PDB file of C-alpha atoms in Angstrom:
ATOM      1  CA  UNK A 195      63.518  19.158 -21.269  1.00 51.00           C
ATOM      2  CA  UNK A 196      63.368  22.019 -18.743  1.00 55.00           C
ATOM      3  CA  UNK A 197      60.489  22.781 -16.352  1.00 56.00           C
ATOM      4  CA  UNK A 198      57.067  21.326 -17.113  1.00 56.00           C
ATOM      5  CA  UNK A 199      57.939  20.558 -20.671  1.00 55.00           C
ATOM      6  CA  UNK A 200      58.050  16.854 -19.819  1.00 58.00           C
ATOM      7  CA  UNK A 201      54.374  16.876 -18.650  1.00 58.00           C
ATOM      8  CA  UNK A 202      52.108  15.283 -21.274  1.00 58.00           C
ATOM      9  CA  UNK A 203      50.259  17.911 -23.247  1.00 55.00           C
ATOM     10  CA  UNK A 204      52.539  20.673 -22.134  1.00 54.00           C
ATOM     11  CA  UNK A 205      53.747  21.250 -25.661  1.00 55.00           C
ATOM     12  CA  UNK A 206      51.394  21.947 -28.557  1.00 56.00           C
ATOM     13  CA  UNK A 207      51.561  20.009 -31.701  1.00 54.00           C
ATOM     14  CA  UNK A 208      51.852  21.786 -34.995  1.00 53.00           C
ATOM     15  CA  UNK A 209      48.572  23.207 -36.209  1.00 51.00           C
ATOM     16  CA  UNK A 210      46.872  22.983 -32.817  1.00 52.00           C
ATOM     17  CA  UNK A 211      47.132  26.626 -31.861  1.00 53.00           C
ATOM     18  CA  UNK A 212      44.105  28.386 -30.429  1.00 54.00           C
ATOM     19  CA  UNK A 213      41.829  30.537 -32.539  1.00 54.00           C
ATOM     20  CA  UNK A 214      40.124  29.938 -35.903  1.00 54.00           C
ATOM     21  CA  UNK A 215      41.688  27.479 -38.225  1.00 52.00           C
ATOM     22  CA  UNK A 216      42.591  28.235 -41.807  1.00 56.00           C
ATOM     23  CA  UNK A 217      39.519  28.522 -44.016  1.00 55.00           C
ATOM     24  CA  UNK A 218      36.935  28.827 -41.226  1.00 53.00           C
ATOM     25  CA  UNK A 219      36.101  32.374 -42.237  1.00 53.00           C
ATOM     26  CA  UNK A 220      34.817  31.195 -45.576  1.00 54.00           C
ATOM     27  CA  UNK A 221      32.625  28.590 -43.920  1.00 54.00           C
ATOM     28  CA  UNK A 222      31.090  31.213 -41.633  1.00 54.00           C
ATOM     29  CA  UNK A 223      30.438  33.552 -44.548  1.00 55.00           C
ATOM     30  CA  UNK A 224      28.526  30.792 -46.328  1.00 53.00           C
ATOM     31  CA  UNK A 225      26.531  30.199 -43.155  1.00 51.00           C
ATOM     32  CA  UNK A 226      25.457  33.851 -43.156  1.00 51.00           C
ATOM     33  CA  UNK A 227      24.313  33.803 -46.770  1.00 53.00           C
ATOM     34  CA  UNK A 228      20.542  33.861 -47.387  1.00 51.00           C
ATOM     35  CA  UNK A 229      18.681  30.686 -48.289  1.00 52.00           C
ATOM     36  CA  UNK A 230      16.157  32.323 -50.577  1.00 55.00           C
ATOM     37  CA  UNK A 231      12.622  33.656 -49.861  1.00 59.00           C
ATOM     38  CA  UNK A 232      10.629  32.120 -46.996  1.00 62.00           C
ATOM     39  CA  UNK A 233       8.091  29.586 -48.349  1.00 64.00           C
ATOM     40  CA  UNK A 234       4.420  30.482 -48.128  1.00 63.00           C
ATOM     41  CA  UNK A 235       2.557  29.218 -45.068  1.00 64.00           C
ATOM     42  CA  UNK A 236       0.508  26.878 -47.278  1.00 61.00           C
ATOM     43  CA  UNK A 237       3.760  25.245 -48.539  1.00 63.00           C
ATOM     44  CA  UNK A 238       5.161  24.511 -45.072  1.00 59.00           C
ATOM     45  CA  UNK A 239       3.912  21.073 -44.082  1.00 54.00           C
ATOM     46  CA  UNK A 240       4.143  21.796 -40.353  1.00 56.00           C
ATOM     47  CA  UNK A 241       2.059  25.011 -40.603  1.00 59.00           C
ATOM     48  CA  UNK A 242      -1.673  25.001 -39.811  1.00 61.00           C
ATOM     49  CA  UNK A 243      -2.358  26.898 -43.054  1.00 64.00           C
ATOM     50  CA  UNK A 244      -0.957  23.930 -44.994  1.00 58.00           C
ATOM     51  CA  UNK A 245      -3.303  21.556 -43.177  1.00 61.00           C
ATOM     52  CA  UNK A 246      -6.294  23.861 -43.750  1.00 64.00           C
ATOM     53  CA  UNK A 247      -5.525  24.122 -47.481  1.00 65.00           C
ATOM     54  CA  UNK A 248      -5.193  20.353 -47.684  1.00 60.00           C
ATOM     55  CA  UNK A 249      -8.572  19.868 -45.983  1.00 60.00           C
ATOM     56  CA  UNK A 250     -10.206  22.428 -48.285  1.00 56.00           C
ATOM     57  CA  UNK A 251      -8.807  20.720 -51.359  1.00 55.00           C
ATOM     58  CA  UNK A 252     -10.069  17.375 -50.095  1.00 48.00           C
ATOM     59  CA  UNK A 253     -13.592  18.629 -49.422  1.00 41.00           C
ATOM     60  CA  UNK A 254     -13.767  20.351 -52.812  1.00 40.00           C
ATOM     61  CA  UNK A 255     -13.056  17.094 -54.591  1.00 40.00           C
ATOM     62  CA  UNK A 256     -15.098  14.896 -52.314  1.00 39.00           C
ATOM     63  CA  UNK A 257     -18.421  15.768 -53.903  1.00 38.00           C
ATOM     64  CA  UNK A 258     -21.628  14.614 -52.256  1.00 37.00           C
ATOM     65  CA  UNK A 259     -20.980  12.707 -49.030  1.00 35.00           C
ATOM     66  CA  UNK A 260     -21.562   8.987 -48.857  1.00 37.00           C
ATOM     67  CA  UNK A 261     -22.125   8.442 -52.548  1.00 36.00           C
ATOM     68  CA  UNK A 262     -25.556   6.833 -52.051  1.00 36.00           C
ATOM     69  CA  UNK A 263     -28.098   7.003 -54.839  1.00 34.00           C
ATOM     70  CA  UNK A 264     -30.844   9.605 -54.565  1.00 36.00           C
ATOM     71  CA  UNK A 265     -33.836   8.272 -52.722  1.00 39.00           C
ATOM     72  CA  UNK A 266     -31.945   5.157 -51.548  1.00 39.00           C
ATOM     73  CA  UNK A 267     -30.567   4.354 -48.126  1.00 46.00           C
ATOM     74  CA  UNK A 268     -26.844   4.414 -48.840  1.00 46.00           C
ATOM     75  CA  UNK A 269     -23.920   3.524 -46.621  1.00 43.00           C
ATOM     76  CA  UNK A 270     -20.540   5.200 -46.698  1.00 44.00           C
ATOM     77  CA  UNK A 271     -18.236   7.446 -44.704  1.00 42.00           C
ATOM     78  CA  UNK A 272     -20.378  10.319 -43.465  1.00 51.00           C
ATOM     79  CA  UNK A 273     -18.619  13.623 -44.076  1.00 49.00           C
ATOM     80  CA  UNK A 274     -19.733  16.956 -42.706  1.00 44.00           C
ATOM     81  CA  UNK A 275     -21.371  19.049 -45.450  1.00 45.00           C
ATOM     82  CA  UNK A 276     -19.602  22.144 -46.689  1.00 44.00           C
ATOM     83  CA  UNK A 277     -19.604  25.103 -44.347  1.00 48.00           C
ATOM     84  CA  UNK A 278     -22.172  26.892 -46.518  1.00 55.00           C
ATOM     85  CA  UNK A 279     -24.817  24.353 -45.474  1.00 70.00           C
ATOM     86  CA  UNK A 280     -26.624  24.061 -42.164  1.00 78.00           C
ATOM     87  CA  UNK A 281     -27.693  20.979 -40.247  1.00 83.00           C
ATOM     88  CA  UNK A 282     -31.224  20.638 -38.862  1.00 85.00           C
ATOM     89  CA  UNK A 283     -31.236  18.068 -36.067  1.00 87.00           C
ATOM     90  CA  UNK A 284     -33.904  16.356 -34.003  1.00 88.00           C
ATOM     91  CA  UNK A 285     -36.988  14.398 -35.048  1.00 90.00           C
ATOM     92  CA  UNK A 286     -39.529  17.231 -34.685  1.00 89.00           C
ATOM     93  CA  UNK A 287     -37.366  19.774 -36.485  1.00 86.00           C
ATOM     94  CA  UNK A 288     -36.498  17.360 -39.302  1.00 89.00           C
ATOM     95  CA  UNK A 289     -40.128  16.323 -39.795  1.00 89.00           C
ATOM     96  CA  UNK A 290     -41.413  19.931 -39.796  1.00 82.00           C
ATOM     97  CA  UNK A 291     -38.745  20.937 -42.318  1.00 82.00           C
ATOM     98  CA  UNK A 292     -39.685  18.060 -44.635  1.00 86.00           C
ATOM     99  CA  UNK A 293     -43.405  18.829 -44.322  1.00 83.00           C
ATOM    100  CA  UNK A 294     -42.737  22.453 -45.269  1.00 72.00           C
ATOM    101  CA  UNK A 295     -40.737  21.433 -48.350  1.00 74.00           C
ATOM    102  CA  UNK A 296     -37.567  23.054 -47.050  1.00 77.00           C
ATOM    103  CA  UNK A 297     -34.737  22.535 -49.588  1.00 77.00           C
ATOM    104  CA  UNK A 298     -32.628  19.590 -48.422  1.00 85.00           C
ATOM    105  CA  UNK A 299     -29.367  18.286 -49.851  1.00 87.00           C
ATOM    106  CA  UNK A 300     -28.955  15.161 -47.696  1.00 91.00           C
ATOM    107  CA  UNK A 301     -30.795  13.324 -44.930  1.00 92.00           C
ATOM    108  CA  UNK A 302     -28.784  11.376 -42.352  1.00 92.00           C
ATOM    109  CA  UNK A 303     -30.298   8.468 -40.418  1.00 92.00           C
ATOM    110  CA  UNK A 304     -28.617   6.686 -37.524  1.00 89.00           C
ATOM    111  CA  UNK A 305     -28.066   2.982 -37.984  1.00 86.00           C
ATOM    112  CA  UNK A 306     -30.186   0.718 -35.751  1.00 82.00           C
ATOM    113  CA  UNK A 307     -32.519   3.630 -35.086  1.00 82.00           C
ATOM    114  CA  UNK A 308     -35.512   3.032 -32.812  1.00 82.00           C
ATOM    115  CA  UNK A 309     -38.257   4.037 -35.208  1.00 83.00           C
ATOM    116  CA  UNK A 310     -41.434   5.896 -34.274  1.00 88.00           C
ATOM    117  CA  UNK A 311     -44.171   7.701 -36.220  1.00 91.00           C
ATOM    118  CA  UNK A 312     -41.972  10.773 -36.766  1.00 92.00           C
ATOM    119  CA  UNK A 313     -39.088   8.737 -38.157  1.00 91.00           C
ATOM    120  CA  UNK A 314     -41.358   6.729 -40.441  1.00 92.00           C
ATOM    121  CA  UNK A 315     -43.068   9.860 -41.794  1.00 93.00           C
ATOM    122  CA  UNK A 316     -39.721  11.629 -42.260  1.00 93.00           C
ATOM    123  CA  UNK A 317     -38.332   8.705 -44.263  1.00 93.00           C
ATOM    124  CA  UNK A 318     -41.528   8.513 -46.319  1.00 93.00           C
ATOM    125  CA  UNK A 319     -41.404  12.232 -47.178  1.00 93.00           C
ATOM    126  CA  UNK A 320     -37.690  12.062 -48.008  1.00 92.00           C
ATOM    127  CA  UNK A 321     -38.174   9.091 -50.336  1.00 92.00           C
ATOM    128  CA  UNK A 322     -41.164  10.743 -52.032  1.00 92.00           C
ATOM    129  CA  UNK A 323     -39.005  13.804 -52.766  1.00 91.00           C
ATOM    130  CA  UNK A 324     -36.104  11.662 -53.976  1.00 92.00           C
ATOM    131  CA  UNK A 325     -33.706  12.999 -51.366  1.00 92.00           C
ATOM    132  CA  UNK A 326     -30.402  11.234 -50.687  1.00 92.00           C
ATOM    133  CA  UNK A 327     -30.830   9.302 -47.425  1.00 92.00           C
ATOM    134  CA  UNK A 328     -27.540   8.171 -45.891  1.00 91.00           C
ATOM    135  CA  UNK A 329     -27.133   5.816 -42.975  1.00 89.00           C
ATOM    136  CA  UNK A 330     -24.523   6.785 -40.390  1.00 88.00           C
ATOM    137  CA  UNK A 331     -23.387   5.441 -37.056  1.00 88.00           C
ATOM    138  CA  UNK A 332     -24.218   7.298 -33.867  1.00 87.00           C
ATOM    139  CA  UNK A 333     -20.587   8.340 -33.603  1.00 88.00           C
ATOM    140  CA  UNK A 334     -20.625   9.730 -37.132  1.00 89.00           C
ATOM    141  CA  UNK A 335     -23.844  11.659 -36.460  1.00 88.00           C
ATOM    142  CA  UNK A 336     -22.397  13.071 -33.245  1.00 88.00           C
ATOM    143  CA  UNK A 337     -19.393  14.288 -35.237  1.00 89.00           C
ATOM    144  CA  UNK A 338     -21.525  15.685 -38.071  1.00 86.00           C
ATOM    145  CA  UNK A 339     -23.760  17.622 -35.690  1.00 84.00           C
ATOM    146  CA  UNK A 340     -20.937  18.769 -33.387  1.00 82.00           C
ATOM    147  CA  UNK A 341     -22.490  16.910 -30.478  1.00 81.00           C
ATOM    148  CA  UNK A 342     -26.014  18.348 -30.866  1.00 81.00           C
ATOM    149  CA  UNK A 343     -29.032  16.300 -29.752  1.00 84.00           C
ATOM    150  CA  UNK A 344     -30.051  14.758 -33.081  1.00 87.00           C
ATOM    151  CA  UNK A 345     -32.241  11.814 -31.942  1.00 88.00           C
ATOM    152  CA  UNK A 346     -30.895   9.834 -34.873  1.00 89.00           C
ATOM    153  CA  UNK A 347     -32.043  12.239 -37.626  1.00 91.00           C
ATOM    154  CA  UNK A 348     -30.346  15.195 -39.307  1.00 90.00           C
ATOM    155  CA  UNK A 349     -30.848  17.216 -42.484  1.00 89.00           C
ATOM    156  CA  UNK A 350     -28.230  19.121 -44.440  1.00 88.00           C
ATOM    157  CA  UNK A 351     -29.958  22.217 -45.786  1.00 82.00           C
ATOM    158  CA  UNK A 352     -28.569  24.992 -48.007  1.00 80.00           C
ATOM    159  CA  UNK A 353     -28.158  28.548 -46.669  1.00 82.00           C
ATOM    160  CA  UNK A 354     -31.438  30.211 -45.664  1.00 84.00           C
ATOM    161  CA  UNK A 355     -33.046  32.364 -48.361  1.00 86.00           C
ATOM    162  CA  UNK A 356     -33.943  35.637 -46.631  1.00 91.00           C
ATOM    163  CA  UNK A 357     -36.888  37.697 -47.771  1.00 92.00           C
ATOM    164  CA  UNK A 358     -36.785  41.421 -48.433  1.00 93.00           C
ATOM    165  CA  UNK A 359     -38.366  43.584 -45.688  1.00 94.00           C
ATOM    166  CA  UNK A 360     -40.703  45.058 -48.306  1.00 91.00           C
ATOM    167  CA  UNK A 361     -42.153  41.596 -48.966  1.00 90.00           C
ATOM    168  CA  UNK A 362     -43.838  41.757 -45.558  1.00 91.00           C
ATOM    169  CA  UNK A 363     -45.758  44.911 -46.538  1.00 87.00           C
ATOM    170  CA  UNK A 364     -47.863  42.897 -49.013  1.00 75.00           C
ATOM    171  CA  UNK A 365     -51.491  44.050 -48.493  1.00 64.00           C
ATOM    172  CA  UNK A 366     -52.774  40.686 -49.728  1.00 71.00           C
ATOM    173  CA  UNK A 367     -51.447  38.868 -46.666  1.00 71.00           C
ATOM    174  CA  UNK A 368     -54.333  37.504 -44.538  1.00 75.00           C
ATOM    175  CA  UNK A 369     -55.319  39.462 -41.444  1.00 80.00           C
ATOM    176  CA  UNK A 370     -53.948  42.722 -40.119  1.00 87.00           C
ATOM    177  CA  UNK A 371     -50.174  42.778 -40.748  1.00 91.00           C
ATOM    178  CA  UNK A 372     -48.012  42.037 -37.715  1.00 93.00           C
ATOM    179  CA  UNK A 373     -44.219  42.065 -38.023  1.00 95.00           C
ATOM    180  CA  UNK A 374     -41.496  41.629 -35.401  1.00 96.00           C
ATOM    181  CA  UNK A 375     -38.167  43.440 -35.860  1.00 96.00           C
ATOM    182  CA  UNK A 376     -35.064  42.479 -33.868  1.00 95.00           C
ATOM    183  CA  UNK A 377     -32.443  45.025 -32.831  1.00 93.00           C
ATOM    184  CA  UNK A 378     -29.199  43.448 -31.653  1.00 87.00           C
ATOM    185  CA  UNK A 379     -30.427  39.902 -30.958  1.00 90.00           C
ATOM    186  CA  UNK A 380     -27.309  37.782 -31.438  1.00 88.00           C
ATOM    187  CA  UNK A 381     -28.392  34.416 -29.992  1.00 90.00           C
ATOM    188  CA  UNK A 382     -29.852  32.171 -32.743  1.00 89.00           C
ATOM    189  CA  UNK A 383     -31.868  30.291 -30.110  1.00 89.00           C
ATOM    190  CA  UNK A 384     -33.611  33.549 -29.192  1.00 92.00           C
ATOM    191  CA  UNK A 385     -34.322  34.099 -32.880  1.00 93.00           C
ATOM    192  CA  UNK A 386     -35.753  30.590 -33.204  1.00 91.00           C
ATOM    193  CA  UNK A 387     -38.004  31.071 -30.171  1.00 93.00           C
ATOM    194  CA  UNK A 388     -39.229  34.421 -31.540  1.00 95.00           C
ATOM    195  CA  UNK A 389     -40.023  32.849 -34.919  1.00 95.00           C
ATOM    196  CA  UNK A 390     -42.030  30.194 -33.094  1.00 93.00           C
ATOM    197  CA  UNK A 391     -44.019  32.850 -31.191  1.00 95.00           C
ATOM    198  CA  UNK A 392     -44.671  34.796 -34.393  1.00 95.00           C
ATOM    199  CA  UNK A 393     -46.069  31.637 -35.985  1.00 93.00           C
ATOM    200  CA  UNK A 394     -48.193  30.846 -32.911  1.00 93.00           C
ATOM    201  CA  UNK A 395     -49.845  34.278 -32.746  1.00 93.00           C
ATOM    202  CA  UNK A 396     -50.452  34.865 -36.449  1.00 90.00           C
ATOM    203  CA  UNK A 397     -47.534  37.167 -37.206  1.00 92.00           C
ATOM    204  CA  UNK A 398     -46.491  37.744 -40.802  1.00 93.00           C
ATOM    205  CA  UNK A 399     -42.707  37.734 -40.478  1.00 94.00           C
ATOM    206  CA  UNK A 400     -39.514  38.721 -38.715  1.00 96.00           C
ATOM    207  CA  UNK A 401     -36.959  41.351 -39.738  1.00 96.00           C
ATOM    208  CA  UNK A 402     -33.304  41.086 -38.691  1.00 94.00           C
ATOM    209  CA  UNK A 403     -30.340  43.344 -39.545  1.00 94.00           C
ATOM    210  CA  UNK A 404     -27.609  42.017 -41.818  1.00 89.00           C
ATOM    211  CA  UNK A 405     -24.858  42.789 -39.322  1.00 86.00           C
ATOM    212  CA  UNK A 406     -24.464  42.167 -35.597  1.00 85.00           C
ATOM    213  CA  UNK A 407     -27.522  39.950 -35.498  1.00 87.00           C
ATOM    214  CA  UNK A 408     -28.377  36.276 -35.279  1.00 87.00           C
ATOM    215  CA  UNK A 409     -29.296  34.582 -38.544  1.00 87.00           C
ATOM    216  CA  UNK A 410     -31.385  31.545 -39.396  1.00 86.00           C
ATOM    217  CA  UNK A 411     -28.843  28.887 -38.554  1.00 80.00           C
ATOM    218  CA  UNK A 412     -29.351  25.273 -37.597  1.00 72.00           C
ATOM    219  CA  UNK A 413     -29.669  26.365 -33.960  1.00 75.00           C
ATOM    220  CA  UNK A 414     -32.484  28.760 -34.908  1.00 84.00           C
ATOM    221  CA  UNK A 415     -34.181  26.014 -36.959  1.00 79.00           C
ATOM    222  CA  UNK A 416     -33.959  23.676 -33.982  1.00 75.00           C
ATOM    223  CA  UNK A 417     -35.446  26.164 -31.495  1.00 82.00           C
ATOM    224  CA  UNK A 418     -38.214  27.207 -33.863  1.00 85.00           C
ATOM    225  CA  UNK A 419     -39.395  23.555 -33.993  1.00 78.00           C
ATOM    226  CA  UNK A 420     -39.942  23.934 -37.734  1.00 77.00           C
ATOM    227  CA  UNK A 421     -41.763  27.288 -37.562  1.00 86.00           C
ATOM    228  CA  UNK A 422     -38.920  28.839 -39.589  1.00 86.00           C
ATOM    229  CA  UNK A 423     -40.342  26.960 -42.575  1.00 83.00           C
ATOM    230  CA  UNK A 424     -43.650  28.851 -42.286  1.00 87.00           C
ATOM    231  CA  UNK A 425     -42.609  32.324 -41.086  1.00 91.00           C
ATOM    232  CA  UNK A 426     -40.512  34.396 -43.518  1.00 93.00           C
ATOM    233  CA  UNK A 427     -37.431  36.080 -42.103  1.00 95.00           C
ATOM    234  CA  UNK A 428     -36.326  39.238 -43.902  1.00 94.00           C
ATOM    235  CA  UNK A 429     -32.832  40.682 -43.706  1.00 94.00           C
ATOM    236  CA  UNK A 430     -32.412  44.462 -43.711  1.00 93.00           C
ATOM    237  CA  UNK A 431     -29.190  46.182 -44.709  1.00 93.00           C
ATOM    238  CA  UNK A 432     -30.238  49.055 -42.415  1.00 94.00           C
ATOM    239  CA  UNK A 433     -32.879  48.345 -39.762  1.00 95.00           C
ATOM    240  CA  UNK A 434     -33.690  52.016 -39.129  1.00 94.00           C
ATOM    241  CA  UNK A 435     -34.351  52.616 -42.820  1.00 95.00           C
ATOM    242  CA  UNK A 436     -36.502  49.488 -42.992  1.00 95.00           C
ATOM    243  CA  UNK A 437     -38.608  50.727 -40.060  1.00 96.00           C
ATOM    244  CA  UNK A 438     -39.019  54.091 -41.785  1.00 95.00           C
ATOM    245  CA  UNK A 439     -40.276  52.268 -44.894  1.00 95.00           C
ATOM    246  CA  UNK A 440     -42.832  50.425 -42.765  1.00 95.00           C
ATOM    247  CA  UNK A 441     -44.032  53.730 -41.306  1.00 94.00           C
ATOM    248  CA  UNK A 442     -44.449  55.187 -44.794  1.00 94.00           C
ATOM    249  CA  UNK A 443     -46.488  52.110 -45.732  1.00 92.00           C
ATOM    250  CA  UNK A 444     -48.943  52.776 -42.882  1.00 92.00           C
ATOM    251  CA  UNK A 445     -47.451  50.576 -40.140  1.00 94.00           C
ATOM    252  CA  UNK A 446     -47.316  51.726 -36.525  1.00 94.00           C
ATOM    253  CA  UNK A 447     -43.882  50.968 -35.033  1.00 95.00           C
ATOM    254  CA  UNK A 448     -43.805  50.011 -31.359  1.00 94.00           C
ATOM    255  CA  UNK A 449     -40.590  49.488 -29.407  1.00 93.00           C
ATOM    256  CA  UNK A 450     -40.448  47.300 -26.288  1.00 92.00           C
ATOM    257  CA  UNK A 451     -38.483  48.778 -23.396  1.00 88.00           C
ATOM    258  CA  UNK A 452     -38.700  48.752 -19.601  1.00 83.00           C
ATOM    259  CA  UNK A 453     -38.840  52.562 -19.563  1.00 79.00           C
ATOM    260  CA  UNK A 454     -41.747  52.794 -22.005  1.00 81.00           C
ATOM    261  CA  UNK A 455     -44.232  55.634 -22.223  1.00 82.00           C
ATOM    262  CA  UNK A 456     -47.208  53.259 -22.240  1.00 85.00           C
ATOM    263  CA  UNK A 457     -47.727  49.914 -20.544  1.00 87.00           C
ATOM    264  CA  UNK A 458     -48.642  47.035 -22.840  1.00 87.00           C
ATOM    265  CA  UNK A 459     -52.208  46.525 -21.485  1.00 85.00           C
ATOM    266  CA  UNK A 460     -52.998  50.154 -22.379  1.00 84.00           C
ATOM    267  CA  UNK A 461     -51.821  49.843 -25.987  1.00 84.00           C
ATOM    268  CA  UNK A 462     -54.798  50.694 -28.218  1.00 80.00           C
ATOM    269  CA  UNK A 463     -53.283  50.600 -31.706  1.00 75.00           C
ATOM    270  CA  UNK A 464     -53.649  46.868 -32.243  1.00 75.00           C
ATOM    271  CA  UNK A 465     -56.110  47.033 -35.153  1.00 81.00           C
ATOM    272  CA  UNK A 466     -53.620  48.707 -37.499  1.00 88.00           C
ATOM    273  CA  UNK A 467     -50.576  47.230 -39.276  1.00 92.00           C
ATOM    274  CA  UNK A 468     -48.039  46.873 -36.508  1.00 94.00           C
ATOM    275  CA  UNK A 469     -44.269  46.401 -36.168  1.00 95.00           C
ATOM    276  CA  UNK A 470     -43.052  45.292 -32.736  1.00 95.00           C
ATOM    277  CA  UNK A 471     -39.360  46.025 -32.179  1.00 95.00           C
ATOM    278  CA  UNK A 472     -37.360  44.287 -29.456  1.00 94.00           C
ATOM    279  CA  UNK A 473     -33.755  44.943 -28.449  1.00 89.00           C
ATOM    280  CA  UNK A 474     -31.117  42.885 -26.717  1.00 82.00           C
ATOM    281  CA  UNK A 475     -31.368  42.110 -23.004  1.00 74.00           C
ATOM    282  CA  UNK A 476     -28.237  44.009 -22.107  1.00 73.00           C
ATOM    283  CA  UNK A 477     -28.411  47.144 -24.283  1.00 80.00           C
ATOM    284  CA  UNK A 478     -32.071  47.308 -25.212  1.00 84.00           C
ATOM    285  CA  UNK A 479     -33.061  49.373 -28.230  1.00 90.00           C
ATOM    286  CA  UNK A 480     -30.323  51.319 -29.989  1.00 91.00           C
ATOM    287  CA  UNK A 481     -30.668  55.106 -30.091  1.00 91.00           C
ATOM    288  CA  UNK A 482     -31.598  55.424 -33.786  1.00 93.00           C
ATOM    289  CA  UNK A 483     -34.110  52.581 -33.623  1.00 93.00           C
ATOM    290  CA  UNK A 484     -35.706  54.059 -30.500  1.00 93.00           C
ATOM    291  CA  UNK A 485     -36.033  57.445 -32.207  1.00 93.00           C
ATOM    292  CA  UNK A 486     -37.674  55.783 -35.230  1.00 94.00           C
ATOM    293  CA  UNK A 487     -40.392  54.095 -33.149  1.00 93.00           C
ATOM    294  CA  UNK A 488     -43.806  55.789 -32.936  1.00 92.00           C
ATOM    295  CA  UNK A 489     -44.231  54.639 -29.347  1.00 92.00           C
ATOM    296  CA  UNK A 490     -42.189  52.921 -26.626  1.00 93.00           C
ATOM    297  CA  UNK A 491     -44.166  50.321 -24.697  1.00 92.00           C
ATOM    298  CA  UNK A 492     -43.218  48.552 -21.473  1.00 90.00           C
ATOM    299  CA  UNK A 493     -44.373  45.203 -20.123  1.00 88.00           C
ATOM    300  CA  UNK A 494     -45.402  45.494 -16.463  1.00 86.00           C
ATOM    301  CA  UNK A 495     -43.605  42.898 -14.347  1.00 83.00           C
ATOM    302  CA  UNK A 496     -43.485  42.310 -10.612  1.00 77.00           C
ATOM    303  CA  UNK A 497     -39.711  42.581 -10.159  1.00 70.00           C
ATOM    304  CA  UNK A 498     -36.909  44.758 -11.476  1.00 61.00           C
ATOM    305  CA  UNK A 499     -35.537  41.922 -13.587  1.00 69.00           C
ATOM    306  CA  UNK A 500     -35.814  42.271 -17.352  1.00 73.00           C
ATOM    307  CA  UNK A 501     -37.459  39.642 -19.527  1.00 82.00           C
ATOM    308  CA  UNK A 502     -35.626  37.517 -22.037  1.00 86.00           C
ATOM    309  CA  UNK A 503     -36.099  38.954 -25.545  1.00 90.00           C
ATOM    310  CA  UNK A 504     -38.027  35.937 -26.848  1.00 91.00           C
ATOM    311  CA  UNK A 505     -40.263  35.910 -23.743  1.00 92.00           C
ATOM    312  CA  UNK A 506     -40.962  39.643 -24.140  1.00 91.00           C
ATOM    313  CA  UNK A 507     -41.962  39.109 -27.782  1.00 93.00           C
ATOM    314  CA  UNK A 508     -44.251  36.214 -26.807  1.00 93.00           C
ATOM    315  CA  UNK A 509     -45.987  38.319 -24.136  1.00 93.00           C
ATOM    316  CA  UNK A 510     -46.415  41.284 -26.509  1.00 93.00           C
ATOM    317  CA  UNK A 511     -47.759  39.153 -29.363  1.00 93.00           C
ATOM    318  CA  UNK A 512     -50.207  37.416 -27.028  1.00 93.00           C
ATOM    319  CA  UNK A 513     -51.522  40.820 -25.878  1.00 91.00           C
ATOM    320  CA  UNK A 514     -51.903  42.013 -29.481  1.00 92.00           C
ATOM    321  CA  UNK A 515     -53.614  38.777 -30.584  1.00 91.00           C
ATOM    322  CA  UNK A 516     -56.016  38.909 -27.608  1.00 90.00           C
ATOM    323  CA  UNK A 517     -57.020  42.500 -28.347  1.00 88.00           C
ATOM    324  CA  UNK A 518     -57.456  41.802 -32.048  1.00 86.00           C
ATOM    325  CA  UNK A 519     -59.610  38.782 -31.303  1.00 85.00           C
ATOM    326  CA  UNK A 520     -61.694  40.768 -28.824  1.00 76.00           C
TER     327      UNK A 520
END
């Protein structure tokens, strides 16, 4: 055999030529064919939408958590209530909510709880109302409350029932009407603190916008220390229009702002129905709300720093209450 022909592998065997083999084109065509429509995200087990749908289906069929009998201290796996509910946590907040007959779907009590007068009264009120009382471990309560300070007690309450802004115009309310309106307050803890101040100084209610505003959530309940059960909170579809309605009803609308025309100690219109409007710390009062106010009032302070919205409301309400009492 001449040349390198004797070297192993120098000659090709039959059928071993380079390039595609017979029939490979058909295989590649099949590989390029479509496999049908892409499954929905909910049908793909690895997709987060599938997991979310599975969780939703599980919670819909779970029913009431724990399965304990109403009014009895049951024991079972504590599940977080549906997202439509809110959790009120902490012994003071829970007790105030029960005293005020706030609607409650479930009460959670930590196992091996160190009892005190608040816990005993809370359990007594819950049993008198026939509320489901479920025992849960500390770990379960931490999970239910997303790590909030619960002190061993928590209430699952339905969504807050907002009043209508016109309900606060009721002439039969005791005393001279005093309403606080919030413009752009988005922190529920600020809302809770304001509700508490309104309750402390004899205010008749709080008005918040439907959009871009904090609502009465569990955080607001907690900060209000139960005052949200006594002070109605009204929700306005349009805050400017609601303020105009108050003006037509005989209210004097006062806006709080650092660049006010009058300083708070000089405010004389405290013996008439009054609406005090406060804006956010960063932006203050919006243009339309400012233009709707009858007067812009400032709080004199020693430095150039602005006051927190809830602190400003507390100072203003104290000044109004002092003048009315005097």
